[in-house]
mmCIF file with all atom_site columns, C-alpha atoms in Angstrom:
data_model
loop_
_atom_site.group_PDB
_atom_site.id
_atom_site.type_symbol
_atom_site.label_atom_id
_atom_site.label_alt_id
_atom_site.label_comp_id
_atom_site.label_asym_id
_atom_site.label_entity_id
_atom_site.label_seq_id
_atom_site.pdbx_PDB_ins_code
_atom_site.Cartn_x
_atom_site.Cartn_y
_atom_site.Cartn_z
_atom_site.occupancy
_atom_site.B_iso_or_equiv
_atom_site.pdbx_formal_charge
_atom_site.auth_seq_id
_atom_site.auth_comp_id
_atom_site.auth_asym_id
_atom_site.auth_atom_id
_atom_site.pdbx_PDB_model_num
ATOM 1   C CA . GLU A 1 1   ? -14.095 -5.641  9.419   1.00 97.00 ? 1   GLU A CA 1
ATOM 2   C CA . ILE A 1 2   ? -14.541 -1.886  8.414   1.00 98.00 ? 2   ILE A CA 1
ATOM 3   C CA . VAL A 1 3   ? -16.163 -1.593  5.069   1.00 98.00 ? 3   VAL A CA 1
ATOM 4   C CA . LEU A 1 4   ? -14.991 1.506   2.688   1.00 98.00 ? 4   LEU A CA 1
ATOM 5   C CA . THR A 1 5   ? -17.513 2.761   -0.049  1.00 98.00 ? 5   THR A CA 1
ATOM 6   C CA . GLN A 1 6   ? -16.304 4.822   -2.627  1.00 98.00 ? 6   GLN A CA 1
ATOM 7   C CA . SER A 1 7   ? -18.268 7.245   -4.775  1.00 97.00 ? 7   SER A CA 1
ATOM 8   C CA . PRO A 1 8   ? -19.039 7.577   -7.419  1.00 97.00 ? 8   PRO A CA 1
ATOM 9   C CA . THR A 1 9   ? -18.066 4.072   -9.022  1.00 98.00 ? 9   THR A CA 1
ATOM 10  C CA . THR A 1 10  ? -17.044 5.915   -12.559 1.00 98.00 ? 10  THR A CA 1
ATOM 11  C CA . MET A 1 11  ? -16.866 9.269   -13.586 1.00 97.00 ? 11  MET A CA 1
ATOM 12  C CA . ALA A 1 12  ? -15.412 11.722  -16.375 1.00 98.00 ? 12  ALA A CA 1
ATOM 13  C CA . ALA A 1 13  ? -13.929 15.119  -16.250 1.00 98.00 ? 13  ALA A CA 1
ATOM 14  C CA . SER A 1 14  ? -13.407 17.535  -18.371 1.00 98.00 ? 14  SER A CA 1
ATOM 15  C CA . PRO A 1 15  ? -9.542  19.268  -18.234 1.00 98.00 ? 15  PRO A CA 1
ATOM 16  C CA . GLY A 1 16  ? -9.935  22.110  -15.763 1.00 98.00 ? 16  GLY A CA 1
ATOM 17  C CA . GLU A 1 17  ? -12.685 20.903  -13.861 1.00 98.00 ? 17  GLU A CA 1
ATOM 18  C CA . LYS A 1 18  ? -12.650 20.274  -9.942  1.00 98.00 ? 18  LYS A CA 1
ATOM 19  C CA . VAL A 1 19  ? -13.257 16.922  -8.972  1.00 98.00 ? 19  VAL A CA 1
ATOM 20  C CA . THR A 1 20  ? -14.057 15.208  -5.668  1.00 98.00 ? 20  THR A CA 1
ATOM 21  C CA . LEU A 1 21  ? -14.208 11.743  -4.913  1.00 98.00 ? 21  LEU A CA 1
ATOM 22  C CA . THR A 1 22  ? -15.663 10.339  -1.684  1.00 98.00 ? 22  THR A CA 1
ATOM 23  C CA . CYS A 1 23  ? -14.911 7.464   0.562   1.00 98.00 ? 23  CYS A CA 1
ATOM 24  C CA . ARG A 1 24  ? -17.234 6.389   3.384   1.00 98.00 ? 24  ARG A CA 1
ATOM 25  C CA . ALA A 1 25  ? -16.400 3.853   6.221   1.00 98.00 ? 25  ALA A CA 1
ATOM 26  C CA . SER A 1 26  ? -18.645 1.679   7.916   1.00 98.00 ? 26  SER A CA 1
ATOM 27  C CA . SER A 1 27  ? -16.973 2.938   11.479  1.00 98.00 ? 27  SER A CA 1
ATOM 28  C CA . SER A 1 28  ? -15.043 5.783   12.405  1.00 98.00 ? 28  SER A CA 1
ATOM 29  C CA . VAL A 1 29  ? -11.361 5.536   11.451  1.00 97.00 ? 29  VAL A CA 1
ATOM 30  C CA . SER A 1 30  ? -8.211  7.966   12.331  1.00 97.00 ? 30  SER A CA 1
ATOM 31  C CA . TYR A 1 31  ? -6.926  8.543   8.909   1.00 97.00 ? 31  TYR A CA 1
ATOM 32  C CA . MET A 1 32  ? -7.660  7.429   5.083   1.00 98.00 ? 32  MET A CA 1
ATOM 33  C CA . HIS A 1 33  ? -4.882  6.714   2.493   1.00 98.00 ? 33  HIS A CA 1
ATOM 34  C CA . TRP A 1 34  ? -5.450  7.000   -1.093  1.00 98.00 ? 34  TRP A CA 1
ATOM 35  C CA . TYR A 1 35  ? -3.936  5.183   -4.065  1.00 98.00 ? 35  TYR A CA 1
ATOM 36  C CA . GLN A 1 36  ? -3.852  5.814   -7.987  1.00 98.00 ? 36  GLN A CA 1
ATOM 37  C CA . GLN A 1 37  ? -3.397  3.038   -10.133 1.00 98.00 ? 37  GLN A CA 1
ATOM 38  C CA . ARG A 1 38  ? -3.075  3.292   -14.163 1.00 97.00 ? 38  ARG A CA 1
ATOM 39  C CA . SER A 1 39  ? -4.126  0.584   -16.207 1.00 95.00 ? 39  SER A CA 1
ATOM 40  C CA . GLY A 1 40  ? -2.028  -2.401  -16.222 1.00 94.00 ? 40  GLY A CA 1
ATOM 41  C CA . THR A 1 41  ? 0.593   -0.960  -13.185 1.00 97.00 ? 41  THR A CA 1
ATOM 42  C CA . SER A 1 42  ? 0.755   -1.383  -9.484  1.00 98.00 ? 42  SER A CA 1
ATOM 43  C CA . PRO A 1 43  ? -1.096  1.204   -7.317  1.00 98.00 ? 43  PRO A CA 1
ATOM 44  C CA . LYS A 1 44  ? 0.751   3.844   -6.288  1.00 98.00 ? 44  LYS A CA 1
ATOM 45  C CA . LEU A 1 45  ? 0.715   5.625   -2.781  1.00 98.00 ? 45  LEU A CA 1
ATOM 46  C CA . TRP A 1 46  ? -0.874  8.923   -3.748  1.00 98.00 ? 46  TRP A CA 1
ATOM 47  C CA . ILE A 1 47  ? -2.355  10.744  -0.328  1.00 98.00 ? 47  ILE A CA 1
ATOM 48  C CA . TYR A 1 48  ? -1.443  9.443   3.361   1.00 98.00 ? 48  TYR A CA 1
ATOM 49  C CA . GLU A 1 49  ? -3.013  10.278  6.746   1.00 97.00 ? 49  GLU A CA 1
ATOM 50  C CA . THR A 1 50  ? -5.780  12.013  4.747   1.00 98.00 ? 50  THR A CA 1
ATOM 51  C CA . SER A 1 51  ? -4.307  15.050  3.805   1.00 98.00 ? 51  SER A CA 1
ATOM 52  C CA . LYS A 1 52  ? -0.437  14.303  2.783   1.00 98.00 ? 52  LYS A CA 1
ATOM 53  C CA . LEU A 1 53  ? 0.559   14.268  -0.477  1.00 98.00 ? 53  LEU A CA 1
ATOM 54  C CA . ALA A 1 54  ? 2.882   11.249  -1.169  1.00 98.00 ? 54  ALA A CA 1
ATOM 55  C CA . SER A 1 55  ? 6.253   12.214  -3.094  1.00 97.00 ? 55  SER A CA 1
ATOM 56  C CA . GLY A 1 56  ? 5.745   13.469  -6.468  1.00 97.00 ? 56  GLY A CA 1
ATOM 57  C CA . VAL A 1 57  ? 2.292   13.910  -6.568  1.00 98.00 ? 57  VAL A CA 1
ATOM 58  C CA . PRO A 1 58  ? 0.957   17.323  -7.687  1.00 98.00 ? 58  PRO A CA 1
ATOM 59  C CA . ASN A 1 59  ? -0.390  20.000  -5.603  1.00 97.00 ? 59  ASN A CA 1
ATOM 60  C CA . ARG A 1 60  ? -3.230  20.391  -7.404  1.00 98.00 ? 60  ARG A CA 1
ATOM 61  C CA . PHE A 1 61  ? -4.352  17.030  -5.461  1.00 98.00 ? 61  PHE A CA 1
ATOM 62  C CA . SER A 1 62  ? -5.739  17.364  -1.898  1.00 98.00 ? 62  SER A CA 1
ATOM 63  C CA . GLY A 1 63  ? -7.465  15.333  0.751   1.00 98.00 ? 63  GLY A CA 1
ATOM 64  C CA . SER A 1 64  ? -9.444  15.863  3.644   1.00 98.00 ? 64  SER A CA 1
ATOM 65  C CA . GLY A 1 65  ? -12.082 14.277  6.037   1.00 98.00 ? 65  GLY A CA 1
ATOM 66  C CA . SER A 1 66  ? -12.448 12.522  9.521   1.00 98.00 ? 66  SER A CA 1
ATOM 67  C CA . GLY A 1 67  ? -14.629 10.201  11.133  1.00 97.00 ? 67  GLY A CA 1
ATOM 68  C CA . THR A 1 68  ? -16.589 8.124   8.495   1.00 98.00 ? 68  THR A CA 1
ATOM 69  C CA . SER A 1 69  ? -16.569 10.391  5.574   1.00 98.00 ? 69  SER A CA 1
ATOM 70  C CA . TYR A 1 70  ? -13.300 11.216  3.519   1.00 98.00 ? 70  TYR A CA 1
ATOM 71  C CA . SER A 1 71  ? -12.589 13.074  0.114   1.00 98.00 ? 71  SER A CA 1
ATOM 72  C CA . LEU A 1 72  ? -10.060 13.382  -2.602  1.00 98.00 ? 72  LEU A CA 1
ATOM 73  C CA . THR A 1 73  ? -10.167 16.543  -4.545  1.00 98.00 ? 73  THR A CA 1
ATOM 74  C CA . ILE A 1 74  ? -8.573  17.652  -7.857  1.00 98.00 ? 74  ILE A CA 1
ATOM 75  C CA . ASN A 1 75  ? -8.479  21.315  -8.332  1.00 98.00 ? 75  ASN A CA 1
ATOM 76  C CA . SER A 1 76  ? -8.054  21.195  -11.817 1.00 98.00 ? 76  SER A CA 1
ATOM 77  C CA . MET A 1 77  ? -8.518  17.782  -14.031 1.00 98.00 ? 77  MET A CA 1
ATOM 78  C CA . GLU A 1 78  ? -5.467  17.333  -16.314 1.00 98.00 ? 78  GLU A CA 1
ATOM 79  C CA . THR A 1 79  ? -5.374  14.349  -18.592 1.00 97.00 ? 79  THR A CA 1
ATOM 80  C CA . GLU A 1 80  ? -2.690  12.139  -16.862 1.00 97.00 ? 80  GLU A CA 1
ATOM 81  C CA . ASP A 1 81  ? -5.050  12.251  -13.570 1.00 98.00 ? 81  ASP A CA 1
ATOM 82  C CA . ALA A 1 82  ? -7.443  9.532   -15.259 1.00 98.00 ? 82  ALA A CA 1
ATOM 83  C CA . ALA A 1 83  ? -7.008  6.185   -13.331 1.00 98.00 ? 83  ALA A CA 1
ATOM 84  C CA . THR A 1 84  ? -8.495  4.366   -10.425 1.00 98.00 ? 84  THR A CA 1
ATOM 85  C CA . TYR A 1 85  ? -8.473  5.658   -6.959  1.00 98.00 ? 85  TYR A CA 1
ATOM 86  C CA . TYR A 1 86  ? -8.921  3.502   -3.771  1.00 98.00 ? 86  TYR A CA 1
ATOM 87  C CA . CYS A 1 87  ? -9.145  4.474   -0.430  1.00 98.00 ? 87  CYS A CA 1
ATOM 88  C CA . GLN A 1 88  ? -7.770  2.363   2.574   1.00 98.00 ? 88  GLN A CA 1
ATOM 89  C CA . GLN A 1 89  ? -7.802  2.629   5.822   1.00 98.00 ? 89  GLN A CA 1
ATOM 90  C CA . GLY A 1 90  ? -5.251  1.467   8.435   1.00 96.00 ? 90  GLY A CA 1
ATOM 91  C CA . SER A 1 91  ? -7.116  2.075   11.656  1.00 95.00 ? 91  SER A CA 1
ATOM 92  C CA . SER A 1 92  ? -7.838  -1.881  12.499  1.00 95.00 ? 92  SER A CA 1
ATOM 93  C CA . TYR A 1 93  ? -7.044  -5.202  11.004  1.00 95.00 ? 93  TYR A CA 1
ATOM 94  C CA . PRO A 1 94  ? -7.985  -6.494  8.471   1.00 97.00 ? 94  PRO A CA 1
ATOM 95  C CA . LEU A 1 95  ? -6.672  -3.636  6.354   1.00 97.00 ? 95  LEU A CA 1
ATOM 96  C CA . THR A 1 96  ? -9.372  -2.902  3.941   1.00 98.00 ? 96  THR A CA 1
ATOM 97  C CA . PHE A 1 97  ? -9.558  -1.086  0.628   1.00 98.00 ? 97  PHE A CA 1
ATOM 98  C CA . GLY A 1 98  ? -12.687 0.556   -0.849  1.00 98.00 ? 98  GLY A CA 1
ATOM 99  C CA . SER A 1 99  ? -13.882 -0.573  -4.443  1.00 98.00 ? 99  SER A CA 1
ATOM 100 C CA . GLY A 1 100 ? -12.566 2.210   -6.434  1.00 98.00 ? 100 GLY A CA 1
ATOM 101 C CA . THR A 1 101 ? -13.757 4.873   -8.205  1.00 98.00 ? 101 THR A CA 1
ATOM 102 C CA . LYS A 1 102 ? -12.718 4.889   -12.112 1.00 98.00 ? 102 LYS A CA 1
ATOM 103 C CA . LEU A 1 103 ? -11.983 8.939   -13.306 1.00 98.00 ? 103 LEU A CA 1
ATOM 104 C CA . GLU A 1 104 ? -11.954 9.292   -17.110 1.00 98.00 ? 104 GLU A CA 1
ATOM 105 C CA . ILE A 1 105 ? -11.106 12.366  -18.872 1.00 97.00 ? 105 ILE A CA 1
ATOM 106 C CA . LYS A 1 106 ? -14.028 13.746  -21.227 1.00 95.00 ? 106 LYS A CA 1
ATOM 107 C CA . GLN B 2 1   ? 16.140  2.605   -3.547  1.00 95.00 ? 1   GLN B CA 1
ATOM 108 C CA . VAL B 2 2   ? 13.488  0.397   -2.303  1.00 97.00 ? 2   VAL B CA 1
ATOM 109 C CA . THR B 2 3   ? 12.038  -2.174  -4.933  1.00 98.00 ? 3   THR B CA 1
ATOM 110 C CA . LEU B 2 4   ? 10.209  -5.018  -4.440  1.00 98.00 ? 4   LEU B CA 1
ATOM 111 C CA . LYS B 2 5   ? 9.523   -7.808  -6.857  1.00 98.00 ? 5   LYS B CA 1
ATOM 112 C CA . GLU B 2 6   ? 7.249   -10.865 -6.801  1.00 98.00 ? 6   GLU B CA 1
ATOM 113 C CA . SER B 2 7   ? 7.806   -14.290 -8.201  1.00 98.00 ? 7   SER B CA 1
ATOM 114 C CA . GLY B 2 8   ? 5.225   -17.159 -8.475  1.00 95.00 ? 8   GLY B CA 1
ATOM 115 C CA . PRO B 2 9   ? 4.335   -20.370 -10.290 1.00 96.00 ? 9   PRO B CA 1
ATOM 116 C CA . GLY B 2 10  ? 1.988   -18.256 -13.088 1.00 93.00 ? 10  GLY B CA 1
ATOM 117 C CA . MET B 2 11  ? -0.625  -20.786 -13.506 1.00 97.00 ? 11  MET B CA 1
ATOM 118 C CA . LEU B 2 12  ? -1.382  -24.086 -10.918 1.00 97.00 ? 12  LEU B CA 1
ATOM 119 C CA . GLN B 2 13  ? -4.271  -26.570 -10.663 1.00 98.00 ? 13  GLN B CA 1
ATOM 120 C CA . PRO B 2 14  ? -7.362  -26.134 -8.010  1.00 97.00 ? 14  PRO B CA 1
ATOM 121 C CA . SER B 2 15  ? -6.599  -27.576 -4.884  1.00 97.00 ? 15  SER B CA 1
ATOM 122 C CA . LYS B 2 16  ? -2.899  -27.136 -4.862  1.00 98.00 ? 16  LYS B CA 1
ATOM 123 C CA . THR B 2 17  ? -0.848  -25.045 -2.852  1.00 98.00 ? 17  THR B CA 1
ATOM 124 C CA . LEU B 2 18  ? 0.252   -21.648 -4.109  1.00 98.00 ? 18  LEU B CA 1
ATOM 125 C CA . SER B 2 19  ? 3.760   -20.189 -3.218  1.00 98.00 ? 19  SER B CA 1
ATOM 126 C CA . LEU B 2 20  ? 4.788   -16.847 -3.520  1.00 98.00 ? 20  LEU B CA 1
ATOM 127 C CA . THR B 2 21  ? 8.056   -14.841 -2.970  1.00 98.00 ? 21  THR B CA 1
ATOM 128 C CA . CYS B 2 22  ? 8.610   -11.220 -2.598  1.00 98.00 ? 22  CYS B CA 1
ATOM 129 C CA . SER B 2 23  ? 12.113  -10.471 -3.076  1.00 98.00 ? 23  SER B CA 1
ATOM 130 C CA . PHE B 2 24  ? 13.008  -6.937  -1.754  1.00 97.00 ? 24  PHE B CA 1
ATOM 131 C CA . SER B 2 25  ? 15.921  -4.552  -1.449  1.00 96.00 ? 25  SER B CA 1
ATOM 132 C CA . GLY B 2 26  ? 16.808  -0.871  -0.280  1.00 96.00 ? 26  GLY B CA 1
ATOM 133 C CA . PHE B 2 27  ? 15.596  -1.759  2.952   1.00 94.00 ? 27  PHE B CA 1
ATOM 134 C CA . SER B 2 28  ? 15.760  -4.784  5.831   1.00 93.00 ? 28  SER B CA 1
ATOM 135 C CA . LEU B 2 29  ? 12.753  -6.562  7.116   1.00 94.00 ? 29  LEU B CA 1
ATOM 136 C CA . SER B 2 30  ? 15.201  -6.586  10.353  1.00 93.00 ? 30  SER B CA 1
ATOM 137 C CA . THR B 2 31  ? 14.694  -2.815  10.820  1.00 93.00 ? 31  THR B CA 1
ATOM 138 C CA . SER B 2 32  ? 12.078  -1.614  13.680  1.00 94.00 ? 32  SER B CA 1
ATOM 139 C CA . GLY B 2 33  ? 9.213   -0.555  12.002  1.00 94.00 ? 33  GLY B CA 1
ATOM 140 C CA . MET B 2 34  ? 9.262   -2.299  8.631   1.00 96.00 ? 34  MET B CA 1
ATOM 141 C CA . VAL B 2 35  ? 6.288   -4.555  7.700   1.00 97.00 ? 35  VAL B CA 1
ATOM 142 C CA . VAL B 2 36  ? 5.830   -6.620  4.370   1.00 98.00 ? 36  VAL B CA 1
ATOM 143 C CA . SER B 2 37  ? 2.456   -7.186  3.326   1.00 98.00 ? 37  SER B CA 1
ATOM 144 C CA . TRP B 2 38  ? 0.631   -9.415  0.555   1.00 98.00 ? 38  TRP B CA 1
ATOM 145 C CA . ILE B 2 39  ? -2.120  -7.798  -1.435  1.00 98.00 ? 39  ILE B CA 1
ATOM 146 C CA . ARG B 2 40  ? -4.260  -9.345  -4.376  1.00 98.00 ? 40  ARG B CA 1
ATOM 147 C CA . GLN B 2 41  ? -6.457  -8.124  -6.988  1.00 98.00 ? 41  GLN B CA 1
ATOM 148 C CA . PRO B 2 42  ? -8.562  -10.059 -9.266  1.00 98.00 ? 42  PRO B CA 1
ATOM 149 C CA . SER B 2 43  ? -8.887  -8.744  -12.806 1.00 97.00 ? 43  SER B CA 1
ATOM 150 C CA . GLY B 2 44  ? -11.237 -5.296  -12.768 1.00 96.00 ? 44  GLY B CA 1
ATOM 151 C CA . LYS B 2 45  ? -11.500 -5.736  -9.342  1.00 97.00 ? 45  LYS B CA 1
ATOM 152 C CA . SER B 2 46  ? -10.528 -3.829  -6.288  1.00 98.00 ? 46  SER B CA 1
ATOM 153 C CA . LEU B 2 47  ? -7.622  -4.682  -3.842  1.00 98.00 ? 47  LEU B CA 1
ATOM 154 C CA . GLU B 2 48  ? -7.772  -7.260  -0.928  1.00 98.00 ? 48  GLU B CA 1
ATOM 155 C CA . TRP B 2 49  ? -5.364  -7.209  1.850   1.00 98.00 ? 49  TRP B CA 1
ATOM 156 C CA . LEU B 2 50  ? -4.053  -10.774 2.706   1.00 98.00 ? 50  LEU B CA 1
ATOM 157 C CA . ALA B 2 51  ? -1.599  -10.901 5.498   1.00 98.00 ? 51  ALA B CA 1
ATOM 158 C CA . ALA B 2 52  ? 1.683   -9.079  6.685   1.00 97.00 ? 52  ALA B CA 1
ATOM 159 C CA . ILE B 2 53  ? 4.808   -10.025 8.782   1.00 97.00 ? 53  ILE B CA 1
ATOM 160 C CA . ASP B 2 54  ? 6.528   -7.555  10.687  1.00 96.00 ? 54  ASP B CA 1
ATOM 161 C CA . TRP B 2 55  ? 10.465  -6.787  11.464  1.00 95.00 ? 55  TRP B CA 1
ATOM 162 C CA . ASP B 2 56  ? 9.828   -8.744  14.884  1.00 93.00 ? 56  ASP B CA 1
ATOM 163 C CA . GLY B 2 57  ? 8.511   -11.803 12.895  1.00 94.00 ? 57  GLY B CA 1
ATOM 164 C CA . ASP B 2 58  ? 4.845   -10.886 14.289  1.00 96.00 ? 58  ASP B CA 1
ATOM 165 C CA . LYS B 2 59  ? 2.168   -12.129 11.412  1.00 97.00 ? 59  LYS B CA 1
ATOM 166 C CA . TYR B 2 60  ? -0.975  -10.605 10.742  1.00 96.00 ? 60  TYR B CA 1
ATOM 167 C CA . TYR B 2 61  ? -3.660  -12.531 8.577   1.00 97.00 ? 61  TYR B CA 1
ATOM 168 C CA . ASN B 2 62  ? -6.837  -11.625 7.069   1.00 97.00 ? 62  ASN B CA 1
ATOM 169 C CA . PRO B 2 63  ? -9.703  -13.371 8.966   1.00 97.00 ? 63  PRO B CA 1
ATOM 170 C CA . SER B 2 64  ? -11.699 -14.490 5.635   1.00 96.00 ? 64  SER B CA 1
ATOM 171 C CA . LEU B 2 65  ? -8.529  -16.268 4.660   1.00 96.00 ? 65  LEU B CA 1
ATOM 172 C CA . LYS B 2 66  ? -6.474  -16.958 7.731   1.00 93.00 ? 66  LYS B CA 1
ATOM 173 C CA . SER B 2 67  ? -6.976  -20.745 7.820   1.00 95.00 ? 67  SER B CA 1
ATOM 174 C CA . ARG B 2 68  ? -5.438  -20.642 4.362   1.00 98.00 ? 68  ARG B CA 1
ATOM 175 C CA . LEU B 2 69  ? -2.373  -18.495 4.652   1.00 98.00 ? 69  LEU B CA 1
ATOM 176 C CA . THR B 2 70  ? 1.084   -18.770 6.048   1.00 98.00 ? 70  THR B CA 1
ATOM 177 C CA . VAL B 2 71  ? 3.261   -15.885 5.654   1.00 98.00 ? 71  VAL B CA 1
ATOM 178 C CA . SER B 2 72  ? 7.136   -16.160 6.704   1.00 97.00 ? 72  SER B CA 1
ATOM 179 C CA . LYS B 2 73  ? 10.311  -14.282 5.887   1.00 96.00 ? 73  LYS B CA 1
ATOM 180 C CA . ASP B 2 74  ? 13.996  -15.757 5.068   1.00 93.00 ? 74  ASP B CA 1
ATOM 181 C CA . THR B 2 75  ? 17.015  -15.247 7.799   1.00 88.00 ? 75  THR B CA 1
ATOM 182 C CA . SER B 2 76  ? 18.695  -12.761 5.411   1.00 89.00 ? 76  SER B CA 1
ATOM 183 C CA . ASN B 2 77  ? 15.500  -10.523 5.738   1.00 88.00 ? 77  ASN B CA 1
ATOM 184 C CA . THR B 2 78  ? 15.597  -9.497  2.444   1.00 93.00 ? 78  THR B CA 1
ATOM 185 C CA . GLN B 2 79  ? 12.526  -12.145 1.389   1.00 97.00 ? 79  GLN B CA 1
ATOM 186 C CA . VAL B 2 80  ? 9.114   -12.621 2.451   1.00 98.00 ? 80  VAL B CA 1
ATOM 187 C CA . PHE B 2 81  ? 6.721   -15.595 1.250   1.00 98.00 ? 81  PHE B CA 1
ATOM 188 C CA . LEU B 2 82  ? 3.449   -16.384 1.322   1.00 98.00 ? 82  LEU B CA 1
ATOM 189 C CA . LYS B 2 83  ? 1.517   -20.018 1.025   1.00 98.00 ? 83  LYS B CA 1
ATOM 190 C CA . ILE B 2 84  ? -2.037  -20.399 0.083   1.00 98.00 ? 84  ILE B CA 1
ATOM 191 C CA . THR B 2 85  ? -3.460  -23.670 0.242   1.00 98.00 ? 85  THR B CA 1
ATOM 192 C CA . SER B 2 86  ? -6.317  -25.356 -1.436  1.00 98.00 ? 86  SER B CA 1
ATOM 193 C CA . VAL B 2 87  ? -6.392  -22.773 -4.212  1.00 98.00 ? 87  VAL B CA 1
ATOM 194 C CA . ASP B 2 88  ? -9.686  -22.354 -6.517  1.00 97.00 ? 88  ASP B CA 1
ATOM 195 C CA . THR B 2 89  ? -10.724 -20.372 -9.232  1.00 97.00 ? 89  THR B CA 1
ATOM 196 C CA . ALA B 2 90  ? -11.463 -17.565 -6.955  1.00 97.00 ? 90  ALA B CA 1
ATOM 197 C CA . ASP B 2 91  ? -7.557  -17.033 -6.051  1.00 98.00 ? 91  ASP B CA 1
ATOM 198 C CA . THR B 2 92  ? -6.935  -15.902 -9.686  1.00 98.00 ? 92  THR B CA 1
ATOM 199 C CA . ALA B 2 93  ? -5.413  -12.582 -9.180  1.00 98.00 ? 93  ALA B CA 1
ATOM 200 C CA . THR B 2 94  ? -2.442  -10.391 -9.529  1.00 98.00 ? 94  THR B CA 1
ATOM 201 C CA . TYR B 2 95  ? -0.342  -10.885 -6.273  1.00 98.00 ? 95  TYR B CA 1
ATOM 202 C CA . TYR B 2 96  ? 1.318   -7.845  -4.944  1.00 98.00 ? 96  TYR B CA 1
ATOM 203 C CA . CYS B 2 97  ? 3.774   -7.218  -1.864  1.00 98.00 ? 97  CYS B CA 1
ATOM 204 C CA . ALA B 2 98  ? 4.025   -3.957  -0.625  1.00 98.00 ? 98  ALA B CA 1
ATOM 205 C CA . ARG B 2 99  ? 6.176   -2.155  2.242   1.00 97.00 ? 99  ARG B CA 1
ATOM 206 C CA . THR B 2 100 ? 4.824   -0.604  5.043   1.00 95.00 ? 100 THR B CA 1
ATOM 207 C CA . LEU B 2 101 ? 6.562   1.796   7.767   1.00 90.00 ? 101 LEU B CA 1
ATOM 208 C CA . LEU B 2 102 ? 5.388   1.923   11.499  1.00 88.00 ? 102 LEU B CA 1
ATOM 209 C CA . PRO B 2 103 ? 4.676   3.281   13.607  1.00 85.00 ? 103 PRO B CA 1
ATOM 210 C CA . GLY B 2 104 ? 1.295   4.853   12.561  1.00 86.00 ? 104 GLY B CA 1
ATOM 211 C CA . TYR B 2 105 ? -1.789  4.075   10.616  1.00 91.00 ? 105 TYR B CA 1
ATOM 212 C CA . PRO B 2 106 ? -0.141  1.350   8.157   1.00 94.00 ? 106 PRO B CA 1
ATOM 213 C CA . PHE B 2 107 ? -0.406  2.297   4.588   1.00 97.00 ? 107 PHE B CA 1
ATOM 214 C CA . PHE B 2 108 ? 1.856   1.043   1.867   1.00 98.00 ? 108 PHE B CA 1
ATOM 215 C CA . ASP B 2 109 ? 4.654   3.136   0.273   1.00 97.00 ? 109 ASP B CA 1
ATOM 216 C CA . TYR B 2 110 ? 6.247   0.719   -2.024  1.00 98.00 ? 110 TYR B CA 1
ATOM 217 C CA . TRP B 2 111 ? 4.886   -1.653  -4.186  1.00 98.00 ? 111 TRP B CA 1
ATOM 218 C CA . GLY B 2 112 ? 6.203   -4.662  -6.467  1.00 98.00 ? 112 GLY B CA 1
ATOM 219 C CA . GLN B 2 113 ? 5.081   -4.860  -10.006 1.00 98.00 ? 113 GLN B CA 1
ATOM 220 C CA . GLY B 2 114 ? 2.778   -7.920  -9.253  1.00 98.00 ? 114 GLY B CA 1
ATOM 221 C CA . VAL B 2 115 ? 2.674   -11.375 -10.462 1.00 98.00 ? 115 VAL B CA 1
ATOM 222 C CA . MET B 2 116 ? -0.202  -13.101 -12.203 1.00 98.00 ? 116 MET B CA 1
ATOM 223 C CA . VAL B 2 117 ? -1.462  -15.964 -10.881 1.00 98.00 ? 117 VAL B CA 1
ATOM 224 C CA . THR B 2 118 ? -4.289  -18.195 -12.569 1.00 98.00 ? 118 THR B CA 1
ATOM 225 C CA . VAL B 2 119 ? -5.903  -21.034 -10.967 1.00 98.00 ? 119 VAL B CA 1
ATOM 226 C CA . SER B 2 120 ? -7.440  -23.564 -13.499 1.00 97.00 ? 120 SER B CA 1
ATOM 227 C CA . SER B 2 121 ? -7.562  -27.027 -14.364 1.00 94.00 ? 121 SER B CA 1
#
């Protein structure tokens, strides 16, 4: 099983600040997918295949990485971006998720 | 418009069998490439992929729970079911069903609203 480790666990950012969330895989994966989950709601696909933005995702978001190290970046933090973000790998079964990064607004 | 909706008992006792239904519209599970998965999330914790069934009827399970899981679909290809046997308090969670479109490296593009399940005596 591929274990995904996300860092930081929790962070707070000010409006306008650049934010980078990291996901590290225990083995090399071909792509990484990311989900946003606001409190009390279902996860939403946010970034797929490492760098492709899901429909409706603002272009201040971007994704990058390869092998065992991936990241999600917000160019300029906005209030609405406060949520928990999960990474997920689809390179091998069982499909696995990271433990999440809770992003708060300062 | 793709929608999925989970339904289940809400609460059940330890050692019982949990039966969940995912009803969906906007796509058919008979279409090549379609996959529906079950994913759960204990309160305040991360997500755990449980099982999936594809358009061909092939089934995939998380090895950590495989002996307790059964995934199936109906003949109209608009519902997917999950059974978990011998539940205990560790199975208390919100259960989601979600769609995947293959080929590729599976990800979940549509999710249901989730159904909360509490295991308690």
